[in-house]
Amino acid sequence: MAWLRREPTGIGDLTVRAVLFKGTRDLLPIYALYGVLFADHGLSTAQISLLLAIWSVTAFLLEVPSGAWADTVSRRKLLVLSCVLQAACFALWMLAPSFAGFALGFLVWGVAGALESGTFEALIYDDLVARGEPSAYARIMGWARGAQESTVLVAIVAAAPLFAVGGYALVGWVSVGVGLLHTLTALALPSAPVAISATAVDELDDEPAPGPVPHVKPAAVPAVAPQTDSPGSTASRYFGMLKTGLSEALHVRRVRRGVLLGALLYGVTAFDEYFGLLAVSGGASTSTSALLVGVTVAGSLVGSLLAGRTEVVSSTTLAIALFVAGILFVAGALAVGVAAGPTLVWVGFIGIGIAYGIDFNAEVIAGARLQDAIEGPARATVTSVSGLLSEIVALGVFAFVAAATQWFAMSTTIAMLGSVLLVAAVLTPSWLPPRHVAARDRTEDETP
């Protein structure tokens, strides 16, 4: 427990804590079974859809307001609260397995998701800035994202034997236990750095400087007021941060474009919800479809882990990679649709997996560049705006598939979604924020 109480001692220690936090976030066996859980307790398809809508709308409405809260109070404490609420959701499901209990659980889970989104990224980046190591952000987030992707697979695989031994009760209470473990990993995160004055946003430039942007460690500035301030003072700071974050996200060009590009790259990954259906439409069996989906997960895992190495690439290089990804994705989906045998289905999914990995890699890079571009104090608020827009993109993906499949085959529909990667490739050279040059890279130039 002593490890939880002390601050990270270096970049390696911080990386371990970030990986543990993200790795335990989705290590939830109930992911694989909650739809069946609801049906087995008598809920209709319409009721289940309503539950999912409650979950989605709650997170959607609270995404940006929770980001401003994270810029006002302790980010680590908000992440701890998020973990506790996530565990509480599954406890509610086990204790009150009814429509009302499930709905309340999803409401709580939606709040938990909103509290975590943007807050974690802002906390890690600001801690790295305080250490003078912001260039390590992409590497850390790549490893954290890779851990998250890996543990999702572990959780899904674990669901079947857990259910065989103890039914829904064991699956649910193990998920509660994982949620409490996740809470411990949140306690091990660094404490929030001192915030800069909200008036600093007035000095932000709307135009980016040409070429790489030098990273300068912020000078000492006034600290955030203590948590014991009056409710009026806290409310004033909250609305100040909300206004500041929204202003930077909307009015500072390099930040605005970074927000939009990140949202596009992440939101479009909602097409992964249909990979299983795509595999089956190509003639794969249920068991084989799981393996094919695993190929795409492997792609996202490799792409995430390589982000630390590829973060230095130019916007043109990244655009070319995304263009190649778009071609591979479209060709892979169409290959599955016309497959006359299993070989072409596997070839198609390998192409999709490579494209998926490139997209994940580009999304981590875009997220790192966005953090570099943010100069105001409302970092979590700005990041939450990107999260909100990514949800809108995802909803657009779902709506498109629902409509397009009325006229087109699943393979054709998914192939059309791949064109979004081509659009992202065209936008990347102008929308990707420039990379900061670390102070140590400029030492020689500054030497008299």
mmCIF file of C-alpha atoms in Angstrom, residues 148-442:
data_model
loop_
_atom_site.group_PDB
_atom_site.id
_atom_site.type_symbol
_atom_site.label_atom_id
_atom_site.label_comp_id
_atom_site.label_asym_id
_atom_site.label_seq_id
_atom_site.Cartn_x
_atom_site.Cartn_y
_atom_site.Cartn_z
ATOM 1 C CA GLN A 148 -6.898 -1.936 -22.562
ATOM 2 C CA GLU A 149 -7.347 -3.828 -25.832
ATOM 3 C CA SER A 150 -5.642 -6.917 -24.401
ATOM 4 C CA THR A 151 -7.693 -7.111 -21.239
ATOM 5 C CA VAL A 152 -10.956 -6.822 -23.147
ATOM 6 C CA LEU A 153 -10.062 -10.097 -24.858
ATOM 7 C CA VAL A 154 -9.070 -11.680 -21.546
ATOM 8 C CA ALA A 155 -12.370 -10.628 -19.965
ATOM 9 C CA ILE A 156 -14.464 -11.983 -22.823
ATOM 10 C CA VAL A 157 -12.624 -15.314 -22.791
ATOM 11 C CA ALA A 158 -12.984 -15.555 -19.000
ATOM 12 C CA ALA A 159 -16.743 -14.989 -19.082
ATOM 13 C CA ALA A 160 -17.636 -18.498 -20.299
ATOM 14 C CA PRO A 161 -15.846 -20.518 -17.582
ATOM 15 C CA LEU A 162 -16.975 -18.105 -14.870
ATOM 16 C CA PHE A 163 -20.584 -18.460 -15.993
ATOM 17 C CA ALA A 164 -20.253 -22.240 -16.140
ATOM 18 C CA VAL A 165 -19.083 -22.307 -12.514
ATOM 19 C CA GLY A 166 -21.278 -19.689 -10.888
ATOM 20 C CA GLY A 167 -23.736 -18.265 -13.399
ATOM 21 C CA TYR A 168 -24.470 -14.571 -13.694
ATOM 22 C CA ALA A 169 -23.786 -14.025 -10.004
ATOM 23 C CA LEU A 170 -20.139 -15.055 -10.262
ATOM 24 C CA VAL A 171 -19.620 -13.092 -13.495
ATOM 25 C CA GLY A 172 -21.205 -10.011 -11.951
ATOM 26 C CA TRP A 173 -19.402 -10.072 -8.600
ATOM 27 C CA VAL A 174 -16.056 -10.761 -10.259
ATOM 28 C CA SER A 175 -16.714 -7.630 -12.326
ATOM 29 C CA VAL A 176 -17.438 -5.729 -9.108
ATOM 30 C CA GLY A 177 -14.148 -6.994 -7.690
ATOM 31 C CA VAL A 178 -12.280 -5.888 -10.800
ATOM 32 C CA GLY A 179 -13.906 -2.479 -10.397
ATOM 33 C CA LEU A 180 -12.521 -2.220 -6.866
ATOM 34 C CA LEU A 181 -9.087 -3.268 -8.142
ATOM 35 C CA HIS A 182 -9.424 -0.568 -10.773
ATOM 36 C CA THR A 183 -10.051 1.899 -7.937
ATOM 37 C CA LEU A 184 -6.717 0.982 -6.357
ATOM 38 C CA THR A 185 -4.942 1.676 -9.647
ATOM 39 C CA ALA A 186 -6.575 5.125 -9.711
ATOM 40 C CA LEU A 187 -5.228 5.831 -6.224
ATOM 41 C CA ALA A 188 -1.746 5.053 -7.565
ATOM 42 C CA LEU A 189 -1.945 7.749 -10.253
ATOM 43 C CA PRO A 190 -0.051 11.008 -9.716
ATOM 44 C CA SER A 191 -1.788 13.919 -8.038
ATOM 45 C CA ALA A 192 -2.973 16.719 -10.291
ATOM 46 C CA PRO A 193 -0.351 19.362 -11.058
ATOM 47 C CA VAL A 194 -0.922 22.968 -10.047
ATOM 48 C CA ALA A 195 -3.143 24.684 -12.601
ATOM 49 C CA ILE A 196 -2.238 27.909 -14.337
ATOM 50 C CA SER A 197 -4.322 31.038 -14.107
ATOM 51 C CA ALA A 198 -7.476 30.969 -16.191
ATOM 52 C CA THR A 199 -6.543 34.396 -17.567
ATOM 53 C CA ALA A 200 -3.700 32.736 -19.506
ATOM 54 C CA VAL A 201 -6.146 31.664 -22.208
ATOM 55 C CA ASP A 202 -6.484 35.282 -23.284
ATOM 56 C CA GLU A 203 -2.883 35.153 -24.509
ATOM 57 C CA LEU A 204 -3.330 32.115 -26.758
ATOM 58 C CA ASP A 205 -2.546 32.561 -30.429
ATOM 59 C CA ASP A 206 -5.135 31.533 -32.965
ATOM 60 C CA GLU A 207 -2.534 30.792 -35.637
ATOM 61 C CA PRO A 208 0.071 28.040 -35.214
ATOM 62 C CA ALA A 209 3.685 28.903 -35.778
ATOM 63 C CA PRO A 210 5.155 27.306 -38.914
ATOM 64 C CA GLY A 211 7.094 24.111 -38.354
ATOM 65 C CA PRO A 212 7.512 22.249 -35.060
ATOM 66 C CA VAL A 213 6.294 24.091 -31.980
ATOM 67 C CA PRO A 214 8.882 24.389 -29.210
ATOM 68 C CA HIS A 215 7.746 23.092 -25.858
ATOM 69 C CA VAL A 216 8.501 25.447 -23.011
ATOM 70 C CA LYS A 217 7.918 24.327 -19.458
ATOM 71 C CA PRO A 218 5.374 26.653 -17.814
ATOM 72 C CA ALA A 219 6.699 29.108 -15.296
ATOM 73 C CA ALA A 220 5.550 29.026 -11.711
ATOM 74 C CA VAL A 221 2.004 30.322 -11.502
ATOM 75 C CA PRO A 222 -0.742 30.671 -8.887
ATOM 76 C CA ALA A 223 -2.065 27.413 -7.529
ATOM 77 C CA VAL A 224 -5.635 26.224 -7.683
ATOM 78 C CA ALA A 225 -7.578 27.338 -4.647
ATOM 79 C CA PRO A 226 -7.934 24.698 -1.896
ATOM 80 C CA GLN A 227 -10.861 22.306 -1.948
ATOM 81 C CA THR A 228 -12.154 23.936 1.232
ATOM 82 C CA ASP A 229 -13.223 27.064 -0.687
ATOM 83 C CA SER A 230 -16.854 28.098 -0.528
ATOM 84 C CA PRO A 231 -19.309 26.468 -2.921
ATOM 85 C CA GLY A 232 -19.665 29.816 -4.697
ATOM 86 C CA SER A 233 -15.938 30.034 -5.289
ATOM 87 C CA THR A 234 -15.811 26.462 -6.609
ATOM 88 C CA ALA A 235 -18.791 27.119 -8.882
ATOM 89 C CA SER A 236 -17.125 30.262 -10.196
ATOM 90 C CA ARG A 237 -13.926 28.364 -10.995
ATOM 91 C CA TYR A 238 -15.954 25.579 -12.616
ATOM 92 C CA PHE A 239 -17.826 27.865 -15.000
ATOM 93 C CA GLY A 240 -14.599 29.731 -15.701
ATOM 94 C CA MET A 241 -12.889 26.492 -16.709
ATOM 95 C CA LEU A 242 -15.889 25.411 -18.797
ATOM 96 C CA LYS A 243 -15.874 28.709 -20.679
ATOM 97 C CA THR A 244 -12.082 28.657 -21.091
ATOM 98 C CA GLY A 245 -11.985 25.082 -22.397
ATOM 99 C CA LEU A 246 -14.832 25.569 -24.844
ATOM 100 C CA SER A 247 -13.288 28.816 -26.039
ATOM 101 C CA GLU A 248 -9.945 27.170 -26.748
ATOM 102 C CA ALA A 249 -11.539 24.142 -28.427
ATOM 103 C CA LEU A 250 -13.674 26.318 -30.690
ATOM 104 C CA HIS A 251 -11.559 29.385 -31.376
ATOM 105 C CA VAL A 252 -7.890 28.328 -31.421
ATOM 106 C CA ARG A 253 -7.413 26.913 -34.907
ATOM 107 C CA ARG A 254 -4.738 24.279 -34.243
ATOM 108 C CA VAL A 255 -6.660 23.041 -31.193
ATOM 109 C CA ARG A 256 -9.996 23.036 -33.014
ATOM 110 C CA ARG A 257 -8.594 21.042 -35.903
ATOM 111 C CA GLY A 258 -6.834 18.646 -33.531
ATOM 112 C CA VAL A 259 -10.095 18.099 -31.663
ATOM 113 C CA LEU A 260 -11.937 17.338 -34.911
ATOM 114 C CA LEU A 261 -9.256 15.035 -36.318
ATOM 115 C CA GLY A 262 -8.978 13.039 -33.091
ATOM 116 C CA ALA A 263 -12.759 12.685 -32.901
ATOM 117 C CA LEU A 264 -12.922 11.467 -36.501
ATOM 118 C CA LEU A 265 -10.144 8.907 -36.097
ATOM 119 C CA TYR A 266 -11.536 7.498 -32.853
ATOM 120 C CA GLY A 267 -15.236 7.768 -33.607
ATOM 121 C CA VAL A 268 -14.984 5.845 -36.867
ATOM 122 C CA THR A 269 -13.611 2.820 -34.986
ATOM 123 C CA ALA A 270 -17.246 2.158 -34.076
ATOM 124 C CA PHE A 271 -17.272 0.068 -37.250
ATOM 125 C CA ASP A 272 -15.590 -2.664 -35.189
ATOM 126 C CA GLU A 273 -19.009 -3.470 -33.715
ATOM 127 C CA TYR A 274 -19.852 -5.060 -37.074
ATOM 128 C CA PHE A 275 -16.713 -7.119 -37.689
ATOM 129 C CA GLY A 276 -18.368 -10.272 -36.371
ATOM 130 C CA LEU A 277 -21.360 -9.795 -38.663
ATOM 131 C CA LEU A 278 -19.004 -9.132 -41.569
ATOM 132 C CA ALA A 279 -17.186 -12.407 -40.908
ATOM 133 C CA VAL A 280 -20.422 -14.400 -40.770
ATOM 134 C CA SER A 281 -21.675 -12.722 -43.951
ATOM 135 C CA GLY A 282 -18.517 -14.019 -45.659
ATOM 136 C CA GLY A 283 -19.385 -17.581 -44.713
ATOM 137 C CA ALA A 284 -17.326 -17.932 -41.529
ATOM 138 C CA SER A 285 -18.678 -20.038 -38.675
ATOM 139 C CA THR A 286 -19.385 -18.497 -35.287
ATOM 140 C CA SER A 287 -16.152 -19.838 -33.804
ATOM 141 C CA THR A 288 -14.105 -18.748 -36.826
ATOM 142 C CA SER A 289 -15.668 -15.283 -36.736
ATOM 143 C CA ALA A 290 -14.301 -14.856 -33.221
ATOM 144 C CA LEU A 291 -10.803 -15.641 -34.509
ATOM 145 C CA LEU A 292 -11.223 -13.199 -37.381
ATOM 146 C CA VAL A 293 -12.295 -10.465 -34.988
ATOM 147 C CA GLY A 294 -9.216 -11.363 -32.964
ATOM 148 C CA VAL A 295 -7.098 -10.471 -36.012
ATOM 149 C CA THR A 296 -8.475 -6.936 -35.926
ATOM 150 C CA VAL A 297 -7.871 -6.693 -32.180
ATOM 151 C CA ALA A 298 -4.282 -7.777 -32.763
ATOM 152 C CA GLY A 299 -3.973 -4.999 -35.314
ATOM 153 C CA SER A 300 -5.238 -2.379 -32.869
ATOM 154 C CA LEU A 301 -2.901 -3.724 -30.190
ATOM 155 C CA VAL A 302 0.195 -3.512 -32.416
ATOM 156 C CA GLY A 303 -0.815 -0.077 -33.675
ATOM 157 C CA SER A 304 -1.217 1.220 -30.135
ATOM 158 C CA LEU A 305 2.098 -0.200 -28.929
ATOM 159 C CA LEU A 306 3.982 1.365 -31.853
ATOM 160 C CA ALA A 307 2.605 4.855 -31.214
ATOM 161 C CA GLY A 308 5.599 5.865 -29.113
ATOM 162 C CA ARG A 309 7.912 5.189 -32.055
ATOM 163 C CA THR A 310 5.730 6.665 -34.785
ATOM 164 C CA GLU A 311 4.749 9.839 -32.891
ATOM 165 C CA VAL A 312 7.675 11.660 -34.533
ATOM 166 C CA VAL A 313 6.410 11.147 -38.093
ATOM 167 C CA SER A 314 5.383 14.133 -40.190
ATOM 168 C CA SER A 315 1.755 14.895 -40.950
ATOM 169 C CA THR A 316 2.377 13.953 -44.597
ATOM 170 C CA THR A 317 3.724 10.527 -43.638
ATOM 171 C CA LEU A 318 0.771 9.926 -41.338
ATOM 172 C CA ALA A 319 -1.614 10.980 -44.101
ATOM 173 C CA ILE A 320 -0.028 8.480 -46.496
ATOM 174 C CA ALA A 321 -0.351 5.736 -43.867
ATOM 175 C CA LEU A 322 -4.039 6.565 -43.388
ATOM 176 C CA PHE A 323 -4.591 6.542 -47.155
ATOM 177 C CA VAL A 324 -3.028 3.080 -47.367
ATOM 178 C CA ALA A 325 -5.199 2.028 -44.407
ATOM 179 C CA GLY A 326 -8.313 3.231 -46.209
ATOM 180 C CA ILE A 327 -7.449 1.258 -49.342
ATOM 181 C CA LEU A 328 -6.671 -1.884 -47.324
ATOM 182 C CA PHE A 329 -9.888 -1.541 -45.337
ATOM 183 C CA VAL A 330 -12.122 -1.073 -48.383
ATOM 184 C CA ALA A 331 -10.404 -3.875 -50.302
ATOM 185 C CA GLY A 332 -10.494 -6.195 -47.287
ATOM 186 C CA ALA A 333 -14.210 -5.684 -46.681
ATOM 187 C CA LEU A 334 -15.050 -6.221 -50.356
ATOM 188 C CA ALA A 335 -12.850 -9.345 -50.437
ATOM 189 C CA VAL A 336 -14.860 -10.837 -47.569
ATOM 190 C CA GLY A 337 -18.060 -10.109 -49.479
ATOM 191 C CA VAL A 338 -16.994 -11.948 -52.625
ATOM 192 C CA ALA A 339 -15.074 -14.733 -50.882
ATOM 193 C CA ALA A 340 -15.613 -18.155 -52.387
ATOM 194 C CA GLY A 341 -13.668 -19.838 -49.611
ATOM 195 C CA PRO A 342 -12.036 -19.251 -46.237
ATOM 196 C CA THR A 343 -8.685 -18.127 -47.688
ATOM 197 C CA LEU A 344 -10.039 -14.890 -49.127
ATOM 198 C CA VAL A 345 -11.989 -14.198 -45.926
ATOM 199 C CA TRP A 346 -8.761 -14.436 -43.920
ATOM 200 C CA VAL A 347 -6.897 -12.289 -46.439
ATOM 201 C CA GLY A 348 -9.658 -9.700 -46.227
ATOM 202 C CA PHE A 349 -9.564 -9.596 -42.440
ATOM 203 C CA ILE A 350 -5.781 -9.356 -42.383
ATOM 204 C CA GLY A 351 -6.102 -6.244 -44.561
ATOM 205 C CA ILE A 352 -8.781 -4.868 -42.246
ATOM 206 C CA GLY A 353 -6.620 -5.660 -39.220
ATOM 207 C CA ILE A 354 -3.652 -3.745 -40.653
ATOM 208 C CA ALA A 355 -5.887 -0.790 -41.483
ATOM 209 C CA TYR A 356 -7.427 -0.900 -38.020
ATOM 210 C CA GLY A 357 -3.968 -0.850 -36.448
ATOM 211 C CA ILE A 358 -2.906 2.155 -38.542
ATOM 212 C CA ASP A 359 -6.044 4.018 -37.499
ATOM 213 C CA PHE A 360 -5.429 3.280 -33.809
ATOM 214 C CA ASN A 361 -1.818 4.369 -34.187
ATOM 215 C CA ALA A 362 -2.880 7.607 -35.885
ATOM 216 C CA GLU A 363 -5.482 8.272 -33.200
ATOM 217 C CA VAL A 364 -2.901 8.003 -30.415
ATOM 218 C CA ILE A 365 -0.569 10.331 -32.342
ATOM 219 C CA ALA A 366 -3.385 12.811 -32.959
ATOM 220 C CA GLY A 367 -4.258 12.691 -29.251
ATOM 221 C CA ALA A 368 -0.668 13.441 -28.301
ATOM 222 C CA ARG A 369 -0.440 16.330 -30.757
ATOM 223 C CA LEU A 370 -3.719 17.711 -29.398
ATOM 224 C CA GLN A 371 -2.324 17.675 -25.870
ATOM 225 C CA ASP A 372 0.753 19.499 -27.186
ATOM 226 C CA ALA A 373 -1.456 22.133 -28.820
ATOM 227 C CA ILE A 374 -3.536 22.888 -25.707
ATOM 228 C CA GLU A 375 -2.047 25.880 -23.908
ATOM 229 C CA GLY A 376 -4.828 26.919 -21.524
ATOM 230 C CA PRO A 377 -5.633 25.513 -18.073
ATOM 231 C CA ALA A 378 -8.780 23.627 -19.138
ATOM 232 C CA ARG A 379 -7.000 20.629 -20.652
ATOM 233 C CA ALA A 380 -9.577 18.035 -19.579
ATOM 234 C CA THR A 381 -12.422 20.184 -20.914
ATOM 235 C CA VAL A 382 -10.810 20.488 -24.350
ATOM 236 C CA THR A 383 -10.079 16.749 -24.435
ATOM 237 C CA SER A 384 -13.691 16.041 -23.461
ATOM 238 C CA VAL A 385 -14.924 18.085 -26.417
ATOM 239 C CA SER A 386 -13.018 15.695 -28.677
ATOM 240 C CA GLY A 387 -14.569 12.774 -26.787
ATOM 241 C CA LEU A 388 -18.038 14.243 -27.253
ATOM 242 C CA LEU A 389 -17.523 14.689 -30.984
ATOM 243 C CA SER A 390 -16.177 11.132 -31.307
ATOM 244 C CA GLU A 391 -19.451 9.889 -29.796
ATOM 245 C CA ILE A 392 -21.320 11.849 -32.469
ATOM 246 C CA VAL A 393 -19.176 10.245 -35.172
ATOM 247 C CA ALA A 394 -19.866 6.810 -33.670
ATOM 248 C CA LEU A 395 -23.607 7.477 -33.646
ATOM 249 C CA GLY A 396 -23.288 8.487 -37.290
ATOM 250 C CA VAL A 397 -21.593 5.161 -38.025
ATOM 251 C CA PHE A 398 -24.408 3.232 -36.332
ATOM 252 C CA ALA A 399 -27.082 5.219 -38.179
ATOM 253 C CA PHE A 400 -25.302 4.750 -41.509
ATOM 254 C CA VAL A 401 -25.042 0.986 -41.079
ATOM 255 C CA ALA A 402 -28.684 0.725 -40.011
ATOM 256 C CA ALA A 403 -29.776 2.583 -43.152
ATOM 257 C CA ALA A 404 -27.254 1.257 -45.684
ATOM 258 C CA THR A 405 -27.848 -2.404 -44.885
ATOM 259 C CA GLN A 406 -31.418 -1.958 -46.107
ATOM 260 C CA TRP A 407 -30.016 -1.734 -49.636
ATOM 261 C CA PHE A 408 -26.452 -3.046 -49.551
ATOM 262 C CA ALA A 409 -24.697 -6.172 -48.309
ATOM 263 C CA MET A 410 -22.803 -5.956 -45.034
ATOM 264 C CA SER A 411 -19.442 -6.139 -46.821
ATOM 265 C CA THR A 412 -20.341 -3.232 -49.123
ATOM 266 C CA THR A 413 -21.626 -1.175 -46.201
ATOM 267 C CA ILE A 414 -18.460 -1.716 -44.157
ATOM 268 C CA ALA A 415 -16.324 -0.973 -47.228
ATOM 269 C CA MET A 416 -18.088 2.380 -47.614
ATOM 270 C CA LEU A 417 -17.237 3.204 -44.024
ATOM 271 C CA GLY A 418 -13.584 2.683 -44.913
ATOM 272 C CA SER A 419 -13.807 5.807 -47.062
ATOM 273 C CA VAL A 420 -13.755 7.817 -43.817
ATOM 274 C CA LEU A 421 -10.108 6.813 -43.433
ATOM 275 C CA LEU A 422 -9.446 8.277 -46.877
ATOM 276 C CA VAL A 423 -11.132 11.513 -45.781
ATOM 277 C CA ALA A 424 -8.975 11.547 -42.637
ATOM 278 C CA ALA A 425 -5.897 11.087 -44.814
ATOM 279 C CA VAL A 426 -6.809 14.163 -46.864
ATOM 280 C CA LEU A 427 -7.444 16.260 -43.732
ATOM 281 C CA THR A 428 -4.390 15.147 -41.729
ATOM 282 C CA PRO A 429 -1.720 17.393 -43.338
ATOM 283 C CA SER A 430 -3.653 20.541 -42.388
ATOM 284 C CA TRP A 431 -5.534 19.346 -39.293
ATOM 285 C CA LEU A 432 -2.832 17.474 -37.351
ATOM 286 C CA PRO A 433 -1.326 19.914 -34.818
ATOM 287 C CA PRO A 434 2.452 20.381 -35.090
ATOM 288 C CA ARG A 435 4.717 18.388 -32.811
ATOM 289 C CA HIS A 436 6.432 20.165 -29.940
ATOM 290 C CA VAL A 437 10.205 20.129 -29.898
ATOM 291 C CA ALA A 438 11.442 19.170 -26.448
ATOM 292 C CA ALA A 439 13.663 21.668 -24.714
ATOM 293 C CA ARG A 440 16.584 19.224 -24.724
ATOM 294 C CA ASP A 441 16.444 19.094 -28.528
ATOM 295 C CA ARG A 442 16.976 22.850 -28.676
#
